XYZ file of C-alpha atoms in Angstrom:
769
model
C 265.101 22.158 71.136
C 264.456 25.528 69.663
C 266.002 28.294 71.719
C 264.753 31.955 71.410
C 267.462 33.422 73.859
C 269.488 34.687 71.092
C 268.759 36.527 67.789
C 267.225 33.870 65.371
C 268.381 35.802 62.272
C 271.958 34.403 62.286
C 272.610 34.241 58.564
C 272.681 37.462 56.632
C 271.626 37.008 52.983
C 272.639 39.391 50.314
C 269.297 40.929 50.493
C 269.658 41.984 53.949
C 269.857 45.780 55.105
C 272.942 47.268 53.465
C 274.037 48.958 56.684
C 273.822 45.606 58.479
C 275.941 43.978 55.775
C 278.287 46.756 56.012
C 278.667 46.542 59.816
C 278.988 42.790 59.745
C 281.743 43.032 57.151
C 283.420 45.567 59.462
C 282.981 43.319 62.516
C 284.343 40.383 60.415
C 287.468 42.212 59.533
C 288.024 43.265 63.085
C 287.578 39.777 64.298
C 289.691 38.610 61.599
C 292.543 40.532 63.204
C 292.039 38.482 66.443
C 291.809 35.004 64.587
C 294.797 35.639 62.621
C 296.745 36.709 65.670
C 295.652 33.729 67.577
C 296.688 31.332 64.750
C 299.979 32.936 64.411
C 300.889 32.658 68.019
C 301.185 36.518 68.399
C 298.590 36.516 71.066
C 297.107 33.935 73.255
C 293.778 33.057 74.538
C 295.312 33.711 77.967
C 295.907 37.387 76.913
C 292.316 37.912 75.720
C 290.960 36.651 79.114
C 293.449 38.999 80.846
C 292.375 41.817 78.653
C 288.709 41.429 79.727
C 287.369 40.483 76.251
C 285.428 37.509 77.422
C 281.875 37.617 78.658
C 281.128 36.019 82.116
C 280.420 32.693 80.408
C 283.691 32.610 78.478
C 282.377 34.039 75.113
C 284.518 36.559 73.289
C 282.888 39.943 73.060
C 282.528 41.430 69.425
C 285.613 43.496 68.815
C 286.366 46.339 66.295
C 289.038 48.880 65.615
C 292.051 46.451 65.796
C 295.665 47.014 65.207
C 298.100 44.296 64.175
C 299.209 42.033 67.019
C 302.663 40.976 67.239
C 304.015 38.983 70.032
C 306.710 36.356 70.389
C 305.504 32.702 69.979
C 307.451 29.369 70.272
C 309.383 29.355 67.065
C 308.866 33.032 66.076
C 310.752 36.255 66.514
C 309.036 39.076 68.515
C 308.337 42.476 66.979
C 305.800 44.819 68.565
C 302.899 44.254 70.836
C 299.807 46.311 70.917
C 298.539 48.213 73.881
C 295.510 46.897 75.834
C 293.636 50.056 75.146
C 294.173 49.539 71.216
C 291.919 46.421 71.316
C 289.124 47.523 73.628
C 286.876 49.079 70.976
C 283.799 47.120 70.484
C 281.470 46.568 67.460
C 277.963 45.031 68.782
C 276.433 44.379 65.105
C 278.079 41.053 64.457
C 276.441 38.950 67.487
C 273.782 37.507 65.108
C 276.257 35.656 63.192
C 277.842 32.677 64.629
C 280.252 32.236 61.638
C 281.358 35.753 62.325
C 281.570 35.849 58.262
C 279.223 37.301 55.637
C 277.390 34.980 53.202
C 279.629 32.731 51.161
C 279.123 33.646 47.517
C 278.391 30.909 44.876
C 279.452 32.937 41.921
C 276.206 32.494 39.835
C 276.743 28.442 39.912
C 273.811 26.176 40.212
C 273.909 23.355 42.669
C 274.293 19.773 41.538
C 276.169 20.836 38.686
C 279.426 18.929 39.314
C 280.107 15.282 39.930
C 280.916 14.193 43.553
C 284.249 12.593 43.385
C 284.938 9.430 45.109
C 287.844 9.235 47.683
C 291.368 8.991 46.568
C 292.677 5.763 47.798
C 296.170 5.814 49.260
C 298.553 3.207 47.909
C 299.708 0.216 50.003
C 303.514 -0.428 49.747
C 305.976 -2.913 51.072
C 307.475 -1.879 54.292
C 310.923 -2.327 52.781
C 310.089 0.893 50.649
C 310.203 3.121 53.730
C 313.576 4.949 54.291
C 314.735 5.062 57.075
C 313.221 1.679 58.016
C 310.599 1.871 60.980
C 311.782 0.758 64.369
C 310.029 0.275 67.785
C 311.497 3.381 69.391
C 311.414 6.789 67.956
C 314.078 7.573 65.408
C 316.284 10.347 67.021
C 318.592 10.576 64.049
C 319.582 14.433 64.049
C 318.852 17.027 61.259
C 319.168 20.603 60.934
C 316.246 22.648 62.398
C 314.933 25.442 60.091
C 315.624 28.636 61.759
C 312.109 29.824 61.367
C 311.075 27.175 63.970
C 313.411 28.368 66.648
C 313.174 32.294 66.607
C 315.854 32.705 63.970
C 318.650 30.730 65.724
C 320.931 28.742 63.592
C 322.958 25.908 63.965
C 320.464 23.691 66.014
C 319.323 20.024 65.376
C 316.352 17.979 66.086
C 315.220 14.555 65.425
C 313.836 13.350 62.054
C 310.980 11.574 63.938
C 308.581 13.739 66.266
C 307.431 10.678 68.269
C 308.413 11.153 71.722
C 311.662 9.057 72.419
C 312.190 6.172 74.838
C 310.482 3.187 76.064
C 307.252 5.024 77.180
C 306.590 5.981 73.548
C 307.935 2.787 71.937
C 305.579 0.917 69.696
C 303.920 -1.731 71.950
C 304.127 -5.309 70.680
C 306.073 -4.158 67.476
C 307.661 -7.554 67.115
C 304.531 -9.533 67.656
C 302.658 -7.367 65.205
C 305.542 -6.465 62.771
C 304.240 -4.049 60.080
C 303.360 -6.053 56.685
C 302.012 -2.871 54.779
C 303.312 0.811 54.478
C 301.118 3.815 53.730
C 303.301 6.991 53.525
C 301.357 10.287 53.421
C 302.347 14.054 53.701
C 300.275 16.786 55.017
C 301.081 19.795 52.992
C 299.422 22.932 51.201
C 296.857 22.171 48.672
C 297.745 21.865 44.876
C 296.359 20.242 41.819
C 296.037 16.373 42.215
C 297.591 14.697 39.203
C 297.641 11.134 40.549
C 294.019 10.593 41.433
C 293.012 7.041 42.283
C 289.563 6.266 43.192
C 289.915 2.431 42.721
C 286.842 2.207 40.552
C 285.918 2.688 36.903
C 284.805 5.957 35.649
C 281.091 4.952 35.495
C 281.150 4.294 39.007
C 282.480 7.757 39.776
C 279.928 9.998 37.887
C 282.104 9.963 34.769
C 285.204 11.420 36.174
C 288.367 10.696 34.413
C 290.925 10.000 36.825
C 293.605 11.065 34.444
C 292.352 14.568 34.242
C 294.144 16.672 36.953
C 291.868 17.720 39.939
C 292.333 21.338 40.923
C 291.887 22.508 44.392
C 288.368 23.982 44.139
C 285.100 23.328 45.801
C 283.542 23.548 42.520
C 285.141 23.704 38.910
C 283.662 27.064 38.521
C 284.760 28.492 41.914
C 288.374 29.938 42.681
C 291.168 27.934 43.121
C 292.229 27.700 46.845
C 295.387 29.257 47.846
C 297.748 26.957 49.391
C 297.841 28.443 52.738
C 293.997 28.226 53.152
C 293.828 24.413 52.667
C 296.068 21.709 53.988
C 295.324 18.060 53.159
C 296.818 14.556 53.177
C 299.169 14.532 49.939
C 298.192 18.227 49.410
C 295.264 17.366 47.093
C 291.603 17.087 46.759
C 289.614 14.827 47.056
C 290.019 13.277 50.641
C 292.045 10.272 50.957
C 290.947 6.670 52.010
C 292.854 3.920 53.577
C 291.951 0.262 53.164
C 293.168 -2.076 55.863
C 292.491 -5.728 56.982
C 292.664 -7.257 60.502
C 295.785 -9.317 61.027
C 297.797 -7.149 58.661
C 299.447 -4.599 60.662
C 300.331 -1.136 58.856
C 302.954 1.225 59.205
C 301.382 4.771 58.678
C 304.419 7.172 57.919
C 303.113 10.815 58.352
C 305.252 13.548 57.121
C 304.673 17.170 58.170
C 305.174 19.079 54.812
C 303.713 22.274 56.112
C 305.436 25.682 55.968
C 307.840 26.591 58.686
C 306.678 30.049 58.628
C 303.847 30.145 61.477
C 302.133 32.990 59.663
C 301.774 31.339 56.309
C 298.475 29.718 57.160
C 295.772 32.118 55.456
C 294.770 33.104 58.963
C 293.825 30.103 60.764
C 295.586 26.684 61.399
C 298.934 25.713 63.077
C 301.712 23.906 61.400
C 302.195 21.299 64.106
C 300.474 17.878 63.703
C 299.220 14.889 65.669
C 297.210 12.221 63.843
C 294.327 10.359 65.612
C 293.089 7.201 63.922
C 289.428 7.495 65.216
C 288.840 4.959 67.049
C 291.545 2.287 66.533
C 292.325 -0.446 69.172
C 296.024 0.193 69.857
C 298.694 1.620 72.055
C 298.508 5.257 73.030
C 301.875 6.136 71.113
C 299.780 5.717 68.004
C 296.658 7.436 69.106
C 297.522 10.904 68.059
C 297.570 12.150 71.454
C 297.082 15.898 71.597
C 300.283 16.804 73.142
C 302.617 14.537 71.067
C 302.620 16.751 68.066
C 305.468 16.852 65.414
C 306.798 19.732 63.411
C 307.468 20.596 59.721
C 310.239 18.657 58.181
C 309.539 15.667 60.713
C 307.875 12.461 60.322
C 305.876 10.430 62.838
C 305.483 6.604 62.450
C 302.197 5.352 63.408
C 301.958 1.645 64.121
C 298.284 0.285 63.335
C 298.440 -3.379 64.455
C 294.586 -3.937 63.383
C 293.918 -6.685 65.897
C 290.299 -7.433 67.570
C 290.074 -6.223 71.080
C 290.344 -8.924 73.552
C 293.175 -10.683 71.655
C 295.046 -11.442 74.903
C 292.164 -13.241 76.663
C 289.537 -14.269 73.962
C 289.911 -16.758 71.106
C 293.750 -16.645 71.543
C 294.088 -19.666 69.445
C 292.398 -17.844 66.473
C 289.896 -20.658 65.821
C 286.719 -18.836 65.003
C 286.225 -18.000 61.362
C 283.998 -15.014 62.363
C 287.409 -13.491 63.926
C 289.304 -12.961 60.891
C 290.250 -11.159 57.673
C 289.762 -11.734 53.948
C 292.529 -13.389 52.274
C 293.816 -12.631 49.028
C 292.514 -15.867 47.565
C 288.779 -15.126 48.812
C 289.148 -17.202 52.092
C 289.591 -16.137 55.655
C 292.627 -15.543 57.655
C 291.726 -16.197 61.178
C 293.043 -13.860 64.074
C 292.670 -13.928 67.898
C 290.107 -11.815 69.725
C 286.470 -11.186 70.001
C 284.587 -11.302 66.753
C 282.044 -9.158 68.531
C 284.476 -6.271 68.485
C 284.747 -6.103 64.637
C 284.819 -2.687 63.353
C 284.321 -1.302 59.751
C 284.253 2.486 59.238
C 286.963 4.906 60.718
C 288.480 8.190 59.967
C 291.830 9.938 60.794
C 292.389 13.488 61.588
C 294.478 16.055 63.219
C 294.485 16.295 67.012
C 296.667 19.385 67.705
C 296.147 20.751 71.093
C 293.807 23.854 70.879
C 294.053 23.652 67.093
C 292.096 20.430 66.086
C 289.229 22.546 64.920
C 291.338 24.768 62.720
C 293.407 21.946 61.184
C 290.557 19.638 60.416
C 288.584 22.447 58.997
C 291.475 23.135 56.607
C 290.587 19.548 55.204
C 293.198 17.593 57.027
C 291.089 14.534 57.437
C 290.670 11.129 55.779
C 288.686 7.942 56.218
C 289.622 4.190 56.713
C 287.700 1.151 55.575
C 288.443 -1.875 57.791
C 287.817 -5.135 56.309
C 287.016 -8.408 58.154
C 285.797 -11.902 57.576
C 282.215 -10.557 58.283
C 282.521 -7.421 56.318
C 284.631 -8.684 53.383
C 284.136 -5.993 50.661
C 283.049 -8.582 48.235
C 279.392 -9.325 48.180
C 279.668 -12.376 45.913
C 281.581 -14.394 48.617
C 278.599 -16.641 50.221
C 280.571 -18.673 52.741
C 278.098 -18.314 55.791
C 280.482 -15.856 57.457
C 280.618 -12.792 55.058
C 277.464 -10.502 55.511
C 277.443 -9.640 51.786
C 276.982 -5.977 52.376
C 276.774 -3.805 49.193
C 280.240 -3.424 47.838
C 280.654 -5.255 44.275
C 283.130 -7.897 43.382
C 284.822 -6.635 40.139
C 288.539 -5.916 41.566
C 289.243 -9.933 41.835
C 290.795 -9.675 45.331
C 288.100 -10.952 47.243
C 288.014 -8.027 49.392
C 288.038 -4.263 49.473
C 285.771 -3.614 46.424
C 284.527 -0.005 46.373
C 282.066 -0.219 43.462
C 279.003 0.178 45.548
C 280.527 1.007 48.892
C 280.846 4.815 48.942
C 282.397 7.079 51.623
C 280.816 10.335 52.115
C 282.588 13.060 54.220
C 280.140 15.791 55.094
C 281.278 19.152 56.233
C 279.940 22.656 56.298
C 282.214 25.374 55.021
C 282.436 29.078 54.463
C 284.479 31.240 52.119
C 285.323 34.887 51.592
C 284.362 37.070 48.943
C 287.320 35.822 46.888
C 286.165 32.071 47.265
C 288.919 31.305 49.822
C 288.234 28.991 52.599
C 287.503 31.087 55.840
C 286.945 30.569 59.533
C 286.265 32.569 62.642
C 288.246 30.688 65.199
C 287.046 32.733 68.069
C 283.447 31.662 67.687
C 283.709 29.633 70.973
C 280.163 28.668 71.117
C 280.792 26.663 67.751
C 281.651 27.468 64.409
C 279.110 27.031 61.644
C 279.708 27.236 57.923
C 276.821 28.259 55.458
C 277.657 25.943 52.709
C 277.464 22.182 52.325
C 280.190 20.187 51.139
C 280.529 16.485 50.264
C 284.079 14.985 49.975
C 285.332 18.706 49.515
C 282.808 19.171 46.738
C 280.023 21.892 46.885
C 276.493 20.408 46.523
C 277.447 17.747 43.932
C 275.537 15.064 42.214
C 276.395 11.311 42.106
C 275.438 8.762 39.485
C 274.115 5.482 40.792
C 272.919 2.408 39.054
C 269.260 0.923 39.966
C 270.650 -1.316 42.711
C 271.691 -1.417 46.502
C 274.553 0.972 47.620
C 276.292 1.185 50.938
C 277.249 4.870 52.152
C 279.637 5.253 54.910
C 278.771 8.840 56.171
C 281.090 10.941 58.389
C 280.131 14.228 60.093
C 283.536 16.038 59.658
C 282.168 19.481 60.716
C 283.501 21.513 63.412
C 280.278 22.197 65.275
C 277.398 21.309 62.943
C 274.867 18.333 63.392
C 272.984 16.666 60.673
C 269.743 14.691 60.428
C 269.544 13.005 57.007
C 266.769 11.872 54.874
C 265.872 11.346 51.297
C 263.825 14.004 49.354
C 261.050 11.629 48.603
C 260.830 10.331 52.290
C 261.621 6.767 51.214
C 263.047 4.349 53.409
C 266.677 3.116 53.726
C 268.400 0.800 56.326
C 271.122 1.812 58.853
C 273.575 -0.973 59.438
C 276.351 0.709 61.379
C 276.901 3.394 64.075
C 280.380 4.807 64.504
C 282.813 2.194 63.322
C 280.426 -0.671 64.277
C 278.143 -2.757 62.484
C 274.835 -2.889 64.572
C 273.369 -6.099 66.197
C 270.295 -5.567 63.865
C 269.767 -3.404 61.022
C 267.333 -0.469 61.403
C 265.036 0.604 58.739
C 264.496 4.494 58.747
C 263.052 7.498 56.762
C 265.361 9.751 58.497
C 268.430 9.309 60.823
C 269.014 10.119 64.202
C 271.019 13.347 64.864
C 274.622 12.721 63.343
C 276.983 14.411 65.799
C 280.409 15.684 64.923
C 282.857 12.685 64.224
C 280.035 10.139 64.203
C 279.547 7.740 61.334
C 276.407 6.284 60.209
C 276.479 3.399 57.560
C 273.356 3.200 55.533
C 271.970 1.142 52.567
C 269.852 2.745 50.033
C 268.094 0.576 47.353
C 268.108 2.644 44.100
C 266.266 -0.458 42.282
C 263.065 1.282 43.081
C 263.756 4.108 40.672
C 263.863 4.253 36.852
C 266.563 5.556 34.830
C 266.535 9.375 34.567
C 264.994 9.728 38.080
C 266.671 11.760 40.926
C 266.494 11.736 44.477
C 268.311 14.087 46.865
C 269.950 13.727 50.290
C 268.656 16.160 52.559
C 269.768 17.795 55.849
C 266.886 18.370 58.285
C 268.732 19.755 61.332
C 268.363 23.484 61.884
C 271.166 25.359 63.753
C 270.498 28.746 65.492
C 274.291 28.895 66.791
C 277.015 26.493 67.387
C 276.144 25.486 70.909
C 273.973 22.565 69.552
C 271.328 21.725 67.164
C 267.858 23.441 67.258
C 264.574 22.302 65.406
C 264.659 19.161 63.087
C 262.192 20.166 60.328
C 260.361 18.080 58.011
C 261.522 17.090 54.606
C 259.053 19.470 52.920
C 260.208 22.471 55.305
C 263.807 21.676 54.528
C 263.407 21.722 50.646
C 261.472 25.066 51.060
C 264.210 26.581 52.772
C 264.746 27.673 56.460
C 266.789 30.407 58.161
C 270.013 28.035 58.174
C 271.221 27.886 54.744
C 273.011 24.555 55.455
C 269.499 22.786 55.786
C 268.014 21.224 52.580
C 269.123 19.136 49.861
C 272.940 18.879 49.419
C 273.662 15.654 47.375
C 271.641 14.639 44.304
C 271.630 11.060 43.231
C 271.023 10.404 39.424
C 269.753 7.018 38.510
C 271.558 5.842 35.189
C 269.820 2.451 34.712
C 270.191 -1.132 35.715
C 273.604 -2.297 36.968
C 275.967 -3.816 34.498
C 276.086 -7.036 36.611
C 273.273 -8.546 38.888
C 273.272 -7.060 42.647
C 274.567 -9.970 44.877
C 274.382 -8.083 48.206
C 271.885 -9.131 50.843
C 268.652 -7.907 50.410
C 267.963 -5.605 53.597
C 264.787 -4.176 52.303
C 263.234 -7.695 52.091
C 264.489 -8.293 55.704
C 264.582 -5.092 57.366
C 265.792 -6.465 60.672
C 268.895 -8.591 59.586
C 271.247 -9.822 62.303
C 274.824 -8.221 61.874
C 277.239 -8.390 64.942
C 275.840 -8.817 68.349
C 277.309 -6.795 71.074
C 280.129 -8.317 73.203
C 279.499 -9.772 76.681
C 280.851 -7.345 79.146
C 282.538 -8.451 82.279
C 281.511 -7.365 86.065
C 281.751 -3.525 86.762
C 284.810 -2.585 88.534
C 284.049 1.178 89.032
C 281.648 3.920 88.294
C 282.750 7.413 87.227
C 280.877 10.613 86.384
C 282.047 13.302 83.976
C 280.238 16.630 83.759
C 280.507 18.692 80.544
C 279.632 22.179 81.034
C 280.746 25.987 80.490
C 282.340 28.169 82.862
C 285.370 26.110 83.105
C 288.334 27.211 85.375
C 292.030 26.422 85.398
C 294.056 25.485 88.509
C 297.347 24.968 86.630
C 299.657 27.406 85.057
C 301.893 25.309 82.619
C 302.533 27.446 79.422
C 302.511 24.359 77.328
C 299.986 21.993 78.533
C 297.208 24.108 79.828
C 294.561 26.245 78.261
C 294.594 29.703 79.395
C 296.229 29.288 82.914
C 295.853 29.743 86.593
C 294.473 32.984 87.661
C 293.094 33.887 84.315
C 289.498 33.828 85.464
C 286.571 31.683 83.811
C 286.857 30.357 80.193
C 284.306 28.898 77.976
C 284.205 25.068 78.599
C 285.624 22.434 80.842
C 284.943 18.985 82.410
C 284.074 18.161 86.100
C 285.221 14.714 87.184
C 284.090 12.353 89.949
C 286.149 9.183 90.057
C 283.774 7.690 92.720
C 280.633 8.175 90.369
C 278.886 10.539 92.712
C 278.834 14.275 92.566
C 281.484 16.108 90.281
C 283.829 18.588 91.588
C 285.300 21.655 89.898
C 284.770 22.254 86.121
C 288.310 22.287 84.887
C 289.775 23.502 81.368
C 292.108 21.224 79.507
C 295.490 20.496 80.815
C 297.198 17.363 79.038
C 299.562 17.257 81.802
C 296.645 16.582 84.373
C 295.599 12.959 84.802
C 291.891 12.975 85.532
C 291.250 9.321 85.645
C 293.309 6.030 85.692
C 291.081 2.963 84.978
C 292.465 -0.500 86.113
C 293.812 -2.604 83.396
C 291.936 -5.548 82.337
C 288.753 -4.168 83.870
C 285.263 -2.733 82.973
C 283.883 0.552 84.189
C 280.692 2.462 83.917
C 280.901 6.003 82.935
C 278.112 8.487 83.137
C 278.348 11.532 80.793
C 276.445 14.578 81.815
C 275.767 17.587 79.745
C 274.890 21.080 80.689
C 271.581 23.245 79.990
C 271.415 24.907 76.496
C 274.254 22.819 75.015
C 274.833 19.665 73.197
C 278.224 17.923 73.270
C 279.013 14.804 71.194
C 281.682 13.238 73.677
C 284.437 11.032 72.322
C 286.279 8.625 74.479
C 289.486 7.213 72.827
C 290.795 3.726 72.775
C 287.917 1.259 72.776
C 284.109 1.222 72.007
C 281.596 1.268 74.679
C 277.884 0.077 74.862
C 275.287 2.696 76.119
C 273.360 1.341 79.051
C 270.813 4.329 79.171
C 270.153 7.637 77.848
C 268.487 9.839 80.602
C 267.577 6.498 82.287
C 265.992 5.026 79.194
C 267.383 2.181 77.175
C 269.066 3.361 73.773
C 267.237 3.286 70.494
C 267.753 0.395 68.170
C 270.226 2.852 66.139
C 272.266 3.364 69.192
C 272.196 -0.309 70.598
C 275.507 -1.259 69.166
C 278.992 -0.331 70.058
C 280.005 3.401 70.130
C 282.859 5.897 70.372
C 280.984 9.213 70.099
C 278.152 9.918 72.602
C 275.601 12.831 71.881
C 274.587 14.213 75.316
C 271.704 16.440 74.061
C 270.538 19.454 76.033
C 270.850 18.777 79.661
C 271.044 15.185 79.014
C 273.203 12.158 80.141
C 274.462 8.987 78.779
C 275.526 6.025 80.921
C 277.918 3.581 79.233
C 280.196 0.585 79.809
C 283.653 -0.076 78.301
C 286.560 -2.157 78.873
C 290.238 -1.393 79.346
C 292.648 -4.050 77.993
C 295.407 -5.132 75.674
C 297.496 -1.837 75.354
C 298.548 0.902 77.757
C 299.412 4.776 77.682
C 297.910 8.038 77.856
C 294.475 8.578 76.056
C 291.873 11.312 75.895
C 288.297 12.073 76.353
C 286.673 15.155 74.960
C 283.809 17.091 73.162
C 284.047 16.533 69.471
C 282.404 19.827 68.788
C 286.142 20.844 68.196
C 285.740 24.548 69.032
C 284.457 23.283 72.515
C 287.297 20.617 72.590
C 289.777 23.443 71.721
C 288.352 25.858 74.382
C 288.997 23.588 76.615
C 286.783 20.674 76.883
C 289.325 17.835 77.013
C 290.803 15.673 79.685
C 293.665 12.966 79.840
C 293.356 9.540 81.305
C 295.993 6.936 81.682
C 296.039 3.178 81.426
C 298.651 1.296 83.323
C 299.367 -1.755 81.486
C 302.739 -2.654 83.284
C 306.266 -1.683 82.673
C 306.994 0.560 80.939
C 303.517 2.093 80.810
C 303.410 2.572 84.576
C 301.036 5.453 85.613
C 301.616 8.324 86.189
C 303.240 8.478 82.803
C 305.479 11.623 82.243
C 304.114 14.306 79.935
C 305.688 14.849 76.508
C 306.748 18.425 75.732
C 307.275 18.762 72.078
C 309.788 21.061 70.697
C 311.527 21.349 67.155
C 314.736 20.365 68.838
C 313.122 17.216 70.396
C 310.792 16.046 72.979
C 311.442 16.389 76.661
C 309.312 15.197 79.738
C 308.030 16.402 82.785
C 305.873 15.085 85.710
C 302.163 15.163 85.486
C 300.964 18.731 86.450
C 298.345 17.162 88.602
C 296.584 13.685 89.323
C 293.004 14.333 90.475
C 291.685 12.770 93.781
C 290.669 8.930 93.582
C 291.938 8.947 89.922
């Protein structure tokens, strides 16, 4: 959907008019004053609206001539605040650049000149190694609070665990699904990785020696990232991978190791965290609720039970081998639940209220491979249940082989003239970077053997969509959409649009190439701005170059010859419509609801913690209108995690229609359980969208109608746009699931502070929720 209502020349190259480059750089510096002040908590979006700095559509006007902003924020000491007149100068020469930034330098480095690192696999430990031991309720043992977090006050204490206290936030079914594995991580400023574990041999990792320290660089010839510009799990590159199995509950202990100085963030990002495992089937206390964030020097214990949906009502005796997990001996450990609900590819990321975009952009994201009796991670097991997808079998465990099962995290980035990661966090239409990275590496290559590979592809961008193809336009096979294997494989020469947070698993057969040949992965999706994708170009056009520098080849596959062992994976090329996992049978529909995602949201609440902007502050960028009767929606409301927008009935199924606005595209994520698309604009979904999903692209002025179930667990969950600029400004709502005592809706809203979490009644419950 090409749009001509804005300046098409959104990217300024180094050959642009020098005056325009100078003006853009001045505008960038001016905007940087705002972005830094917002991230430091020295001003709020509420004040920007009050000062008249938004257009009628809620878009920030270009700003120039800024003085430093200083204003008290939670956990900070006040100094001096500027006058309104000091910030109302304007600079109109930045409006063609959605990044708000000049072109990112590449320092004379050629693309495809560095190997792509495989993910860094997080170790699995015995639960007994955790100190203190995990417990059902939040651990409220007190510790001193750093004065920097509480406005300089001394002598205060707060809990060691940031999870809200009490029965409402206790781990559900903690005794029934007691943790068997511990994974312990810390989010902290980036540094060199001296303990890299790709879990594959060097020949399967493009020759990278895991004993060689990995610096925090997007390319070995680029500058090292400053510690306050990039925050990652374990504080290192490349991104982290967890490997889990059904029936093996995990205790994921997440420590917040970020600086206590709110200004020590490189100009963007917030030091409070809440981690969402996208899209696990578990209680809301483990979902990374946007308001359940924890502070530096605290930890949060997430209980991931790894159960099949429907375990309370389907296959309760665990008799079906298709509902199971790989055992260490190569067999199957059967589990209760519906095997049609088996999931495979997830990711986990920060979900901090109004700061998800910045914290995830700072590289605070990882991926999670889920292994089952159907998706074993060992292609040599041919027992009639295992689908034998490409993986290898060299690790000797009978599961979790990564040899030919490769995670790819795609993200566009931007950096400043010094090579430091940079972001314009007031690009409320959507933020676009001008450089492509894969697994935190700029345009790398990856060595492959001439055999079949599985690629688990995640779009971890802020606002960018992708359409993927190979540079020779050859065919590959899609096997999964989001976390779920499809009912039937789909042969393609290019993918559908890959929205933010969507995952596509594809299989590429490199046996058609000879040693020494190369083929590139290419992005065909052009952006004119961050509101949504524009044209999809041909492979030839993408390789020739477009106005969007993130279009074109970004990952080169180098074929190094025949594999060291025969390929034992199922030949999807010979049978391009192979059956995988049929969709579950859905029960009768209990209710219809409609959600309209649009701009010009308004706010009817004024809670300083739970709301975006606030009552009386006018119209803002984004919002959601809700109809709990399935008819016409009401007022388009900005986010308030204290507002309950819907309360689905426990153990029911509902039909939800998601409607988008004109001129925008919103990838909508519904937490907790997958849905099945019934129709897109009244038409049945394509084969690639025919399976279960958790992210639904609405497309320009489009709608998606889906059906999903609500069962097994309770608590407060979210629904939001996963263009995280839209989510944070403020296209997010809360819905509650009442599963019985103590999870009786309406649940009290948590209010997080360094000294502990308190609770308050919901700000509002929408009519007919």
